[in-house]
Coordinates of C-alpha atoms and ligand atoms in Angstrom, one line a residue:
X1 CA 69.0 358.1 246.6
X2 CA 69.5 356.1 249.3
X3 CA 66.9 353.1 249.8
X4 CA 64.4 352.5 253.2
X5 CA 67.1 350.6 255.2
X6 CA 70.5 352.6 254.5
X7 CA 68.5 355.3 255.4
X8 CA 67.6 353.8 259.0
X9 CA 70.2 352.5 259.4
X10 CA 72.5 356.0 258.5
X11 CA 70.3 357.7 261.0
X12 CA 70.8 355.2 263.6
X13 CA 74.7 355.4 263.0
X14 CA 74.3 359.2 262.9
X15 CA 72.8 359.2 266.3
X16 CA 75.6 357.3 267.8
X17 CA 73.6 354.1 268.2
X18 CA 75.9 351.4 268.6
X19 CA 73.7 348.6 266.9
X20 CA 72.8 350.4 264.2
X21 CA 76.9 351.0 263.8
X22 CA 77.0 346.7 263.8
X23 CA 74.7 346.3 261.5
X24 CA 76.1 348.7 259.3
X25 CA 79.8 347.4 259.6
X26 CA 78.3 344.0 259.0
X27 CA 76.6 345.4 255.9
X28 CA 80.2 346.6 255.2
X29 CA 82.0 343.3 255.6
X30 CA 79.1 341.2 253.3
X31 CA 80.2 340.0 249.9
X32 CA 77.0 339.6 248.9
X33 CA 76.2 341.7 245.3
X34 CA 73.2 343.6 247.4
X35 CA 74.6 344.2 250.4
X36 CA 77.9 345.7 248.7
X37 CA 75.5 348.1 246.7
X38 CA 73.8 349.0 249.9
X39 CA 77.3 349.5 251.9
X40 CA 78.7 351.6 249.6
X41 CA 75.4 354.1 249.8
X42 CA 75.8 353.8 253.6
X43 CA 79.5 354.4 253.4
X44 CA 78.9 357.9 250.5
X45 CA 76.2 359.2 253.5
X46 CA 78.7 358.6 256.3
X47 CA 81.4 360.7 254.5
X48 CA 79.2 363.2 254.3
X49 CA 78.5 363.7 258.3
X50 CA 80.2 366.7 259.3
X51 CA 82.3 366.2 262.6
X52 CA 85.8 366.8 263.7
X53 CA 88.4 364.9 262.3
X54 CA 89.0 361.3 263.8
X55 CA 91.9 360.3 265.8
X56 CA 92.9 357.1 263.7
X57 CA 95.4 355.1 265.5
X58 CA 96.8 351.8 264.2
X59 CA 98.5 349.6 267.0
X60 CA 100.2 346.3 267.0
X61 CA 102.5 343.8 268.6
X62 CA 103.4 340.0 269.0
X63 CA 100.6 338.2 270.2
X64 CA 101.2 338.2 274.3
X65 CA 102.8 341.5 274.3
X66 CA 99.2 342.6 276.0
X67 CA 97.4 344.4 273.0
X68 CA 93.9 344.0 274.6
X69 CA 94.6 344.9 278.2
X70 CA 96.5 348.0 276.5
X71 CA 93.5 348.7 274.8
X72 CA 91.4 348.1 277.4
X73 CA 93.2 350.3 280.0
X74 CA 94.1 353.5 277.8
X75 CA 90.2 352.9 276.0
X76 CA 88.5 353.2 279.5
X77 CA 91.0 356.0 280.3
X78 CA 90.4 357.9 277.4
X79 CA 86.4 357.4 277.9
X80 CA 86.7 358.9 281.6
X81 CA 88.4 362.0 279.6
X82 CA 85.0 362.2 277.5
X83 CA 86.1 360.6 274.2
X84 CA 83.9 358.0 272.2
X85 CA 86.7 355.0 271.4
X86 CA 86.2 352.7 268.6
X87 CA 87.9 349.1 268.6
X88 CA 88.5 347.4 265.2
X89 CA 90.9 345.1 264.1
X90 CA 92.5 343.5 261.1
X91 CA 93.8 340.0 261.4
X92 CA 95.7 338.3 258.6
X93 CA 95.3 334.5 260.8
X94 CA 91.6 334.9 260.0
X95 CA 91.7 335.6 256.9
X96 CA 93.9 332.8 255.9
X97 CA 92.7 329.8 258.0
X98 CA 88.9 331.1 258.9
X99 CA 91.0 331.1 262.7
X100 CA 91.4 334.2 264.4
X101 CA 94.6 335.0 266.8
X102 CA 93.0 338.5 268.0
X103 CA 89.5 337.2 268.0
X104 CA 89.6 333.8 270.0
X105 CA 89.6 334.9 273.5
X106 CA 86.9 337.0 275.5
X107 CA 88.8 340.3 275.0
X108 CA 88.3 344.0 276.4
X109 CA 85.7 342.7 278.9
X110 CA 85.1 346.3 280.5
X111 CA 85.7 348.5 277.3
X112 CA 83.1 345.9 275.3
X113 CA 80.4 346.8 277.0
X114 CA 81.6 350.9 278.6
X115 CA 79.3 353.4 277.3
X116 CA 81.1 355.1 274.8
X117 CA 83.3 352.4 273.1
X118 CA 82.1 350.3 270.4
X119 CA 84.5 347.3 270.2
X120 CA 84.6 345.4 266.6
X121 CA 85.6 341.6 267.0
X122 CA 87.8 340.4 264.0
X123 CA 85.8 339.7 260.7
X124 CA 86.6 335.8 260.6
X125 CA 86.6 335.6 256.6
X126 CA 87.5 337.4 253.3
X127 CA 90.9 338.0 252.0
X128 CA 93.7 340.4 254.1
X129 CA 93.0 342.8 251.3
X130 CA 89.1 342.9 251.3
X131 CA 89.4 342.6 255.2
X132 CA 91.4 346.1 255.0
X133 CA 89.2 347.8 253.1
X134 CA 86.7 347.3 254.8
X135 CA 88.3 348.2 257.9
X136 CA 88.7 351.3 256.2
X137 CA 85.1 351.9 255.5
X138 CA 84.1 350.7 259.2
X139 CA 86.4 353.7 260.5
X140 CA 84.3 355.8 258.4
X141 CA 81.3 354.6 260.0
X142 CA 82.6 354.7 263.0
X143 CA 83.7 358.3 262.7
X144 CA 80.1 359.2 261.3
X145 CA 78.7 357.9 264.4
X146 CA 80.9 360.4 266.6
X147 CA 83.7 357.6 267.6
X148 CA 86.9 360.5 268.1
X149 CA 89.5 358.1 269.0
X150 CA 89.3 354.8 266.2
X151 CA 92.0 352.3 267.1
X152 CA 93.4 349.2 264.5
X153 CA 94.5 346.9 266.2
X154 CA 96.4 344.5 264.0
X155 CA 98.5 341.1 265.5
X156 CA 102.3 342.1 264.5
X157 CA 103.0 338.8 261.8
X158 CA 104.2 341.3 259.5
X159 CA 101.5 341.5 256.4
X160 CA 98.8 343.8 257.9
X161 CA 100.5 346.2 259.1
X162 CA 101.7 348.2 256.2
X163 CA 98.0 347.9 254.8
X164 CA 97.3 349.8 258.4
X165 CA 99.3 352.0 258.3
X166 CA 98.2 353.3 254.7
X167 CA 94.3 354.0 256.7
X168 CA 95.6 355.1 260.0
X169 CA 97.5 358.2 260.9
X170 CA 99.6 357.3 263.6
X171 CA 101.1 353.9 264.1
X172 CA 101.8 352.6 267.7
X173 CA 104.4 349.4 268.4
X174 CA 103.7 347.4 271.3
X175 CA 106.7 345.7 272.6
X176 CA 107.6 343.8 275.9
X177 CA 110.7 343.8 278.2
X178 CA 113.4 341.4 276.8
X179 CA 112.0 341.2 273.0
X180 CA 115.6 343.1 271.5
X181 CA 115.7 340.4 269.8
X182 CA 112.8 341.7 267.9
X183 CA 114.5 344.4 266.3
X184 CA 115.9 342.3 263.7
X185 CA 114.1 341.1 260.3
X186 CA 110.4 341.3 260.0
X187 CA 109.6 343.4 263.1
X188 CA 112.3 345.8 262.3
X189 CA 110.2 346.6 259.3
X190 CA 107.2 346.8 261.5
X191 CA 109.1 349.2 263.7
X192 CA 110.2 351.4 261.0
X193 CA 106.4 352.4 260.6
X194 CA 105.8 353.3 264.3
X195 CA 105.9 356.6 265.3
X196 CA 105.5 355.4 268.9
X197 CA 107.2 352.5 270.3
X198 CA 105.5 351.4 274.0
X199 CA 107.7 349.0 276.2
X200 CA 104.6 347.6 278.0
X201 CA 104.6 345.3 281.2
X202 CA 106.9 348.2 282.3
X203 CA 106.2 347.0 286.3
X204 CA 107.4 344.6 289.2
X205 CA 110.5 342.6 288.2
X206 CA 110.4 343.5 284.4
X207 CA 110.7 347.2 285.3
X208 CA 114.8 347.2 284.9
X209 CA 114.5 345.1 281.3
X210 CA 112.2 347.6 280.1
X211 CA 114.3 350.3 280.9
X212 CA 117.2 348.8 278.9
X213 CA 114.6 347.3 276.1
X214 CA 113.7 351.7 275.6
X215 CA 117.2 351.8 275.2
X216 CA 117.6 349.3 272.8
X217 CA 114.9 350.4 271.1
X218 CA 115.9 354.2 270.4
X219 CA 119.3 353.1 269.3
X220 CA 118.0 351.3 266.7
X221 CA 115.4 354.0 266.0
X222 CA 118.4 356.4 265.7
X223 CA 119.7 354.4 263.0
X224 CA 116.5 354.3 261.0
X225 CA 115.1 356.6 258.0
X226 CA 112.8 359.4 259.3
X227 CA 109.4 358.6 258.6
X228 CA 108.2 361.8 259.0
X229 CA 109.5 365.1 258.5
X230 CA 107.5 366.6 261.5
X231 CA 107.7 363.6 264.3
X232 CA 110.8 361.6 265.6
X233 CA 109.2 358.4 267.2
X234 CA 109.5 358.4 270.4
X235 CA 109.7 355.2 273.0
X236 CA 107.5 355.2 276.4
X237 CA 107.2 352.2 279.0
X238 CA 104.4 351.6 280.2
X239 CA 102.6 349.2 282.2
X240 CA 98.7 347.7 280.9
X241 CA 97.8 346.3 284.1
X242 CA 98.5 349.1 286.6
X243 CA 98.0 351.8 284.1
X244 CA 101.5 353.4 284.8
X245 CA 102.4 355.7 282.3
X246 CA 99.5 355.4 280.4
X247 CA 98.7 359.5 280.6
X248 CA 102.2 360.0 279.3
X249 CA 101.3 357.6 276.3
X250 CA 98.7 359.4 275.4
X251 CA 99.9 362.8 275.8
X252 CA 102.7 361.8 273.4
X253 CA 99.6 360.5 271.0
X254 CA 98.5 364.5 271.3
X255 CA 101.7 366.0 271.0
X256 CA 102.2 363.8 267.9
X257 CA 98.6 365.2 266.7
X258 CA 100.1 368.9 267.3
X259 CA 102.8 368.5 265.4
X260 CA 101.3 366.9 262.2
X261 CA 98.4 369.5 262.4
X262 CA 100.7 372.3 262.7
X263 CA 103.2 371.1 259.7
X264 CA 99.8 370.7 257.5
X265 CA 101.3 367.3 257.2
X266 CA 97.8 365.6 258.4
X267 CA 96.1 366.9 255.4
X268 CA 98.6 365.6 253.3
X269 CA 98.3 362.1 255.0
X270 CA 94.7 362.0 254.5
X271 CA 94.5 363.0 250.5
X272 CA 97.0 360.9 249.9
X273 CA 95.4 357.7 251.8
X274 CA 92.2 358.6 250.0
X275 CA 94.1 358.3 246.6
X276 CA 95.8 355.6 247.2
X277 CA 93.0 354.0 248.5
X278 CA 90.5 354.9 245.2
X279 CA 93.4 352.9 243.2
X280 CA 93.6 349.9 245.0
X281 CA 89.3 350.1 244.8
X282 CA 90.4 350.1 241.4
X283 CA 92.6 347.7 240.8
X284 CA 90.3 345.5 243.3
X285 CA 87.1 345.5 240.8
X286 CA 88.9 345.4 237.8
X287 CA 90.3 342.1 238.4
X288 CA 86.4 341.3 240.0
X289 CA 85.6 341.9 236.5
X290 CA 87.7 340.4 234.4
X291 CA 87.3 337.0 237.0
X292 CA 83.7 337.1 236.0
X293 CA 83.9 337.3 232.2
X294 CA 83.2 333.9 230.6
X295 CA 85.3 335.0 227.9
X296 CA 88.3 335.6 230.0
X297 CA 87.8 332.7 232.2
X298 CA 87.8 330.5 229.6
X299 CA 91.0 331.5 227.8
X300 CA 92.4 331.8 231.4
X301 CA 92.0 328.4 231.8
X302 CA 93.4 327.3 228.9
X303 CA 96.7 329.5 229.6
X304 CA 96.8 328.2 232.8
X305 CA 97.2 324.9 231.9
X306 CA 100.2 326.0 229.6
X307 CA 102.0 328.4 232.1
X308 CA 102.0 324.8 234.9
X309 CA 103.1 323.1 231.9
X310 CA 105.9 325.4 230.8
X311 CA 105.1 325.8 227.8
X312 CA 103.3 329.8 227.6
X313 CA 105.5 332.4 230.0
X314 CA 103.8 333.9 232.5
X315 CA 104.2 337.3 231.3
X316 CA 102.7 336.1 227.7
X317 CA 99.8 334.2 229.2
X318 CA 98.8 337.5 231.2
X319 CA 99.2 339.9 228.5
X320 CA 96.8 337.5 226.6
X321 CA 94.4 337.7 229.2
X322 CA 93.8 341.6 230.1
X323 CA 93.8 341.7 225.6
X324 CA 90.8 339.1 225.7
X325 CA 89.4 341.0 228.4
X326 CA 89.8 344.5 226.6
X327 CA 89.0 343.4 222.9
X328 CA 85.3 343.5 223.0
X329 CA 85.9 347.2 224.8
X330 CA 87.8 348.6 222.6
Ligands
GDP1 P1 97.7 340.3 273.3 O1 97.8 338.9 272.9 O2 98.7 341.1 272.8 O3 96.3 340.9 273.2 O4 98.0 340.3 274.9 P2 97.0 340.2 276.2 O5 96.5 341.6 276.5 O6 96.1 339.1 276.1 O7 98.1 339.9 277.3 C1 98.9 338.8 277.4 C2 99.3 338.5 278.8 O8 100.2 339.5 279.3 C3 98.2 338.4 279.8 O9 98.4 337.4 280.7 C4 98.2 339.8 280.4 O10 97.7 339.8 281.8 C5 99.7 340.1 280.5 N1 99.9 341.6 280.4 C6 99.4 342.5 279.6 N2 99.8 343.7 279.9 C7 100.6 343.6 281.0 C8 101.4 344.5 281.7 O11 101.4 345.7 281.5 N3 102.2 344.0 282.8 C9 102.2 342.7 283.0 N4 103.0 342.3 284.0 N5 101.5 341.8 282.3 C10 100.7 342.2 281.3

């Protein structure tokens, strides 16, 4: 049963109140012993709420590419068209150096504050891995307080982005005019998640290097592995700032929607984040475990100091330590 605040606090989510969804997202994000015991009762009532399934749309790019102004123009478009638009993002910089890239700059200044969009800033600590999951719990709060579109926004350096994608279930890749270059290396693998590739700043004198960046673009799409068996990523330019094209982004977003509804492909997606998910959860309190038994810290240590020395192999020193930790379980 849940206690006197999780309670409040699920009925203020449930109602679509958008501090109650703060404070339960900052519940989420605490890594204090309580609060963890009181998200995850908040997170097992939100699962619960019965509403149509989510739109869950991860996006990314180099920082400059124009993320937020993307954000901010198709979120207050999609809010005049009567949806409820949630903003959260995952950014590796923050978790690293305590520094965000995403959340240093006033950001979103119209959809921050628009009726009908709740707009997360970066959580500025915790590891990439505890940042994700709880990312993945704040969509779930999100959706429990009637948010139909939820976008991840992540800043294109590489790391997050897979972790995205394995919560979201349709990946969007900002790029600008000129970035070809891009297409090499790290962003290729970024690009071979997307099922939609936008060519923003599409307008003025950029408008001629977009065109030939779309080109570039599906050409090296064409010589990538499907993703999908039901969706072909597809490349639209677009322009943030004037809002040009921005309808036929989103109607791609829908049509890709159609077609993973109709192949019963969405379904799939979604039981198999969830299991994937429960394992990591797994693996993630296991080792929370076995760092807090004095038993196991102790020998760790010890090992440790042989493995830097070179005189116990890695492989022997770890075996040593999950058998300490199981012994007195077995
Ligand atoms: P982010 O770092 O990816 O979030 O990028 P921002 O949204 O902060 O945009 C970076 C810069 O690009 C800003 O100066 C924006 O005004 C500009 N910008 C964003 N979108 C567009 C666009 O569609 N066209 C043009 N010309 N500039 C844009």
């Amino acid at each position: 049963m849940a206690t006197a605040t999780v309670q409040t606090l699920f009925e203020g989510i449930r109602r679509g109140d958008r501090a109650s969804l703060a404070r339960g997202i900052t519940l989420v994000e605490s890594t204090r012993a309580d609060h963890r015991q009181q998200a995850r009762e908040l997170v097992a009532a939100c699962v619960g709420v019965e509403r149509p399934r989510s739109l869950r749309i991860g996006l990314t790019g180099t920082p400059g590419v124009g993320k937020s102004t993307f954000i901010e123009t198709l979120g207050m478009m999609l809010i005049r068209k009567g949806h409820r638009v949630s903003v959260l993002a995952v950014d590796p910089s923050s978790a690293r150096s305590g520094g965000s890239i995403l959340g240093d700059k006033t950001r979103m200044q119209e959809l921050s504050v628009a009726e009908g969009a709740y707009v997360r800033p970066s959580p500025s600590r915790g590891t990439l891995g505890g940042v994700a999951r709880n990312t993945l719990d704040s969509i779930i709060l999100a959706e429990a307080s009637g948010y139909d579109v939820c976008l991840v926004e992540t800043v294109g350096v590489g790391q997050s982005e897979t972790m995205v994608a394995d919560m979201v279930d349709m990946f969007v890749l900002l790029m600008q005019p000129g970035s070809g270059d891009e297409l090499q290396g790290v962003k290729r693998g970024i690009m071979e998640l997307a099922d939609l590739v936008v060519v923003n700043k599409a307008d003025g004198p950029l408008e001629l290097a977009a065109k030939l960046t779309r080109t570039e673009v599906l050409n090296a799409l064409h010589l990538m592995l499907p993703r999908r068996p039901s969706w072909t990523p597809k490349v639209v330019r677009a322009s943030a700032t004037t809002g040009h094209n921005l309808d036929r982004v989103w109607s791609t977003v829908l049509r890709f929607f159609d077609e993973l509804r109709a192949s019963g492909e969405w379904d799939k997606l979604r039981a198999e984040q969830q299991r994937k998910w429960m394992w990591r959860e797994v693996s993630h309190l296991l080792l929370a475990a076995l760092d807090r038994d004095p038993a196991v810290r102790a020998c760790a240590r010890s090992l440790e100091a042989g493995v830097l020395g070179g005189t116990v192999a890695p492989s022997a020193a770890a075996e040593q330590i999950v058998d300490r930790f199981l012994v007195p379980r077995r």
